[in-house]
Amino acid sequence: MKPKTPGGIWALRGISVLIALVVIGAILAVGFSAYQDYSGIKSEISSGNKPVSGIAVYNVTSGVETVSFNVTVPNRGLLMLNVTMSCSTSSAYVSCRSAQAEIPPGGEGALHFVMTVTDVKQFLSSTNRQVNGTIAMSLVPFVSLSIGLNFTKYVQLPGAV
Amino acid sequence: MSFGQTVPARKRVTGAVFALVVNVILWIVIPYYLGAFLVKFVPDIPLGVPSFVYEFGMLFIVLDVGAALFQGMAVSLPFVCGAALLSAVYLWFVTNGGSLQVTTSGITVGLDFRLLLYIFIVPSLWAALRAPMSYLIWRRARAKIVPQAPGSSATPA
């Protein structure tokens, strides 16, 4: 005869189910949010009708050039989305204005990143042309993704012939 | 897991064979072919299956087969707890503590998912804790049900 399951065992099973539900809930929330945010940002950048200028390069005055990235990031997921764009360099001819947006679920956030090359000629002739840029996105508090790259390799300066 | 009933030897052996086959596929065959695939198709990215995956795999096979072979007995406890704790440690190792970083062609991609990793580890730790607790509860319950043998101390003097 099968013995009757004690109450303590049922309690342990209950806790197991609860833990499983928390794990599944976390996976679903992160997965859904990541997919929604990815598709939202992708459609926002590719659509071009919204206030998205993508990467815009323009001259301010002779010899001084500004590379700006202006984008509105939507958050269609379930978690808070934190987006940061920053850069660091030891070059004296480059300065950066970092952009950061903390976007609640269902909201939108404007991201305006500016990199200024104060003297293009000097910058291009110098040996130190490394500008380390970082784009970081995090689904608070679960996951954060950061992409680090050399900005000058990917951004074409108009002064560079 | 149930310690409340005796599992027939035939069922336990079948379970052990099944555990062996599943674990060999999971820990040896899949990582091997995954590693071969990564090396062949993504040679630029330094991804591959590290050797510790196979080492952990061997331990998983031993522990899972042991747990299946001694199912329902107290002897299975070390195997069950060991496998649960090992899976937590393995998860920690394989994800580098929830912080991964890959650098290729001057681009560094970093992924930080520590909180998610802690959440993933909780079920394994709970399984390691649950097994002995479950065993103790069953033992206590059986002690109440099983009648005392004649001539034991329960007989009044």
mmCIF file of C-alpha atoms in Angstrom, chain B residues 29-157:
data_model
loop_
_atom_site.group_PDB
_atom_site.id
_atom_site.type_symbol
_atom_site.label_atom_id
_atom_site.label_comp_id
_atom_site.label_asym_id
_atom_site.label_seq_id
_atom_site.Cartn_x
_atom_site.Cartn_y
_atom_site.Cartn_z
ATOM 1 C CA VAL B 29 27.741 14.328 -26.942
ATOM 2 C CA ILE B 30 26.083 17.764 -27.129
ATOM 3 C CA PRO B 31 29.128 19.754 -25.817
ATOM 4 C CA TYR B 32 31.408 17.832 -28.196
ATOM 5 C CA TYR B 33 29.333 18.598 -31.304
ATOM 6 C CA LEU B 34 28.637 22.147 -30.108
ATOM 7 C CA GLY B 35 32.377 22.732 -29.714
ATOM 8 C CA ALA B 36 33.076 21.276 -33.161
ATOM 9 C CA PHE B 37 30.341 23.490 -34.644
ATOM 10 C CA LEU B 38 31.687 26.661 -33.005
ATOM 11 C CA VAL B 39 35.256 25.973 -34.079
ATOM 12 C CA LYS B 40 34.172 25.213 -37.657
ATOM 13 C CA PHE B 41 31.643 27.982 -38.265
ATOM 14 C CA VAL B 42 32.721 30.799 -35.940
ATOM 15 C CA PRO B 43 36.528 30.573 -35.988
ATOM 16 C CA ASP B 44 37.024 34.320 -35.376
ATOM 17 C CA ILE B 45 35.226 34.415 -32.066
ATOM 18 C CA PRO B 46 37.124 32.743 -29.218
ATOM 19 C CA LEU B 47 34.238 30.507 -28.247
ATOM 20 C CA GLY B 48 34.598 26.859 -27.481
ATOM 21 C CA VAL B 49 33.687 24.214 -24.995
ATOM 22 C CA PRO B 50 36.221 24.253 -22.156
ATOM 23 C CA SER B 51 37.474 20.938 -20.803
ATOM 24 C CA PHE B 52 35.859 21.490 -17.410
ATOM 25 C CA VAL B 53 32.466 20.894 -19.043
ATOM 26 C CA TYR B 54 33.465 17.271 -19.664
ATOM 27 C CA GLU B 55 34.926 16.953 -16.164
ATOM 28 C CA PHE B 56 31.706 18.230 -14.644
ATOM 29 C CA GLY B 57 29.834 15.945 -17.044
ATOM 30 C CA MET B 58 31.617 12.871 -15.687
ATOM 31 C CA LEU B 59 30.718 13.868 -12.132
ATOM 32 C CA PHE B 60 27.100 14.512 -13.133
ATOM 33 C CA ILE B 61 26.900 11.075 -14.742
ATOM 34 C CA VAL B 62 28.261 9.339 -11.628
ATOM 35 C CA LEU B 63 25.998 11.287 -9.262
ATOM 36 C CA ASP B 64 22.820 10.971 -11.332
ATOM 37 C CA VAL B 65 23.320 7.266 -11.997
ATOM 38 C CA GLY B 66 24.024 6.734 -8.282
ATOM 39 C CA ALA B 67 20.920 8.680 -7.318
ATOM 40 C CA ALA B 68 18.789 6.615 -9.702
ATOM 41 C CA LEU B 69 20.327 3.332 -8.589
ATOM 42 C CA PHE B 70 19.640 3.983 -4.905
ATOM 43 C CA GLN B 71 16.320 5.730 -5.410
ATOM 44 C CA GLY B 72 14.157 5.650 -2.301
ATOM 45 C CA MET B 73 17.071 4.737 -0.001
ATOM 46 C CA ALA B 74 19.043 6.894 2.384
ATOM 47 C CA VAL B 75 22.187 6.038 0.395
ATOM 48 C CA SER B 76 20.853 8.138 -2.504
ATOM 49 C CA LEU B 77 21.011 11.333 -0.389
ATOM 50 C CA PRO B 78 24.709 12.119 -1.003
ATOM 51 C CA PHE B 79 24.204 11.515 -4.720
ATOM 52 C CA VAL B 80 21.109 13.716 -4.948
ATOM 53 C CA CYS B 81 22.597 16.521 -2.832
ATOM 54 C CA GLY B 82 25.936 16.242 -4.641
ATOM 55 C CA ALA B 83 24.292 16.508 -8.067
ATOM 56 C CA ALA B 84 22.232 19.514 -6.969
ATOM 57 C CA LEU B 85 25.209 21.346 -5.477
ATOM 58 C CA LEU B 86 27.359 20.439 -8.464
ATOM 59 C CA SER B 87 24.805 21.891 -10.871
ATOM 60 C CA ALA B 88 24.891 25.175 -8.904
ATOM 61 C CA VAL B 89 28.694 25.251 -9.044
ATOM 62 C CA TYR B 90 28.655 24.292 -12.722
ATOM 63 C CA LEU B 91 26.210 27.062 -13.543
ATOM 64 C CA TRP B 92 28.470 29.522 -11.742
ATOM 65 C CA PHE B 93 31.590 28.326 -13.600
ATOM 66 C CA VAL B 94 30.053 28.099 -17.037
ATOM 67 C CA THR B 95 28.677 31.644 -16.852
ATOM 68 C CA ASN B 96 31.836 33.039 -15.231
ATOM 69 C CA GLY B 97 29.827 34.199 -12.239
ATOM 70 C CA GLY B 98 27.201 35.877 -14.427
ATOM 71 C CA SER B 99 29.613 38.122 -16.247
ATOM 72 C CA LEU B 100 30.680 37.224 -19.779
ATOM 73 C CA GLN B 101 32.911 39.201 -22.101
ATOM 74 C CA VAL B 102 33.936 38.526 -25.680
ATOM 75 C CA THR B 103 36.377 40.660 -27.667
ATOM 76 C CA THR B 104 36.664 40.309 -31.399
ATOM 77 C CA SER B 105 37.779 42.687 -34.169
ATOM 78 C CA GLY B 106 38.213 45.527 -31.689
ATOM 79 C CA ILE B 107 34.671 45.227 -30.368
ATOM 80 C CA THR B 108 34.097 44.155 -26.792
ATOM 81 C CA VAL B 109 30.716 42.753 -25.907
ATOM 82 C CA GLY B 110 29.970 42.260 -22.231
ATOM 83 C CA LEU B 111 26.954 40.650 -20.656
ATOM 84 C CA ASP B 112 26.223 40.944 -16.961
ATOM 85 C CA PHE B 113 23.382 38.856 -15.551
ATOM 86 C CA ARG B 114 24.391 38.197 -11.977
ATOM 87 C CA LEU B 115 20.930 38.563 -10.479
ATOM 88 C CA LEU B 116 19.479 36.230 -13.093
ATOM 89 C CA LEU B 117 22.222 33.721 -12.297
ATOM 90 C CA TYR B 118 21.418 33.854 -8.576
ATOM 91 C CA ILE B 119 17.792 33.166 -9.451
ATOM 92 C CA PHE B 120 18.865 30.199 -11.604
ATOM 93 C CA ILE B 121 21.039 28.813 -8.814
ATOM 94 C CA VAL B 122 18.292 28.918 -6.177
ATOM 95 C CA PRO B 123 16.449 25.782 -7.481
ATOM 96 C CA SER B 124 19.674 23.755 -7.345
ATOM 97 C CA LEU B 125 20.457 24.875 -3.817
ATOM 98 C CA TRP B 126 16.881 24.228 -2.803
ATOM 99 C CA ALA B 127 17.068 20.703 -4.276
ATOM 100 C CA ALA B 128 20.199 20.049 -2.213
ATOM 101 C CA LEU B 129 18.381 21.217 0.908
ATOM 102 C CA ARG B 130 15.092 19.565 0.074
ATOM 103 C CA ALA B 131 16.457 16.018 -0.300
ATOM 104 C CA PRO B 132 17.632 15.548 3.314
ATOM 105 C CA MET B 133 14.589 17.385 4.658
ATOM 106 C CA SER B 134 12.321 15.145 2.614
ATOM 107 C CA TYR B 135 14.156 12.069 3.854
ATOM 108 C CA LEU B 136 13.821 13.153 7.494
ATOM 109 C CA ILE B 137 10.103 13.873 7.124
ATOM 110 C CA TRP B 138 9.474 10.473 5.520
ATOM 111 C CA ARG B 139 11.519 8.692 8.159
ATOM 112 C CA ARG B 140 9.595 10.384 10.923
ATOM 113 C CA ALA B 141 6.288 9.566 9.276
ATOM 114 C CA ARG B 142 7.243 5.895 8.828
ATOM 115 C CA ALA B 143 8.395 5.617 12.423
ATOM 116 C CA LYS B 144 4.886 6.646 13.467
ATOM 117 C CA ILE B 145 3.178 4.163 11.120
ATOM 118 C CA VAL B 146 5.378 1.060 11.455
ATOM 119 C CA PRO B 147 4.194 -0.989 14.452
ATOM 120 C CA GLN B 148 6.714 -1.897 17.095
ATOM 121 C CA ALA B 149 8.206 -5.379 16.825
ATOM 122 C CA PRO B 150 7.161 -7.822 19.538
ATOM 123 C CA GLY B 151 9.490 -7.822 22.481
ATOM 124 C CA SER B 152 10.705 -4.299 21.792
ATOM 125 C CA SER B 153 10.905 -1.575 24.432
ATOM 126 C CA ALA B 154 7.317 -0.485 23.643
ATOM 127 C CA THR B 155 6.033 -3.641 25.435
ATOM 128 C CA PRO B 156 5.201 -2.797 29.048
ATOM 129 C CA ALA B 157 7.325 -4.579 31.588
#
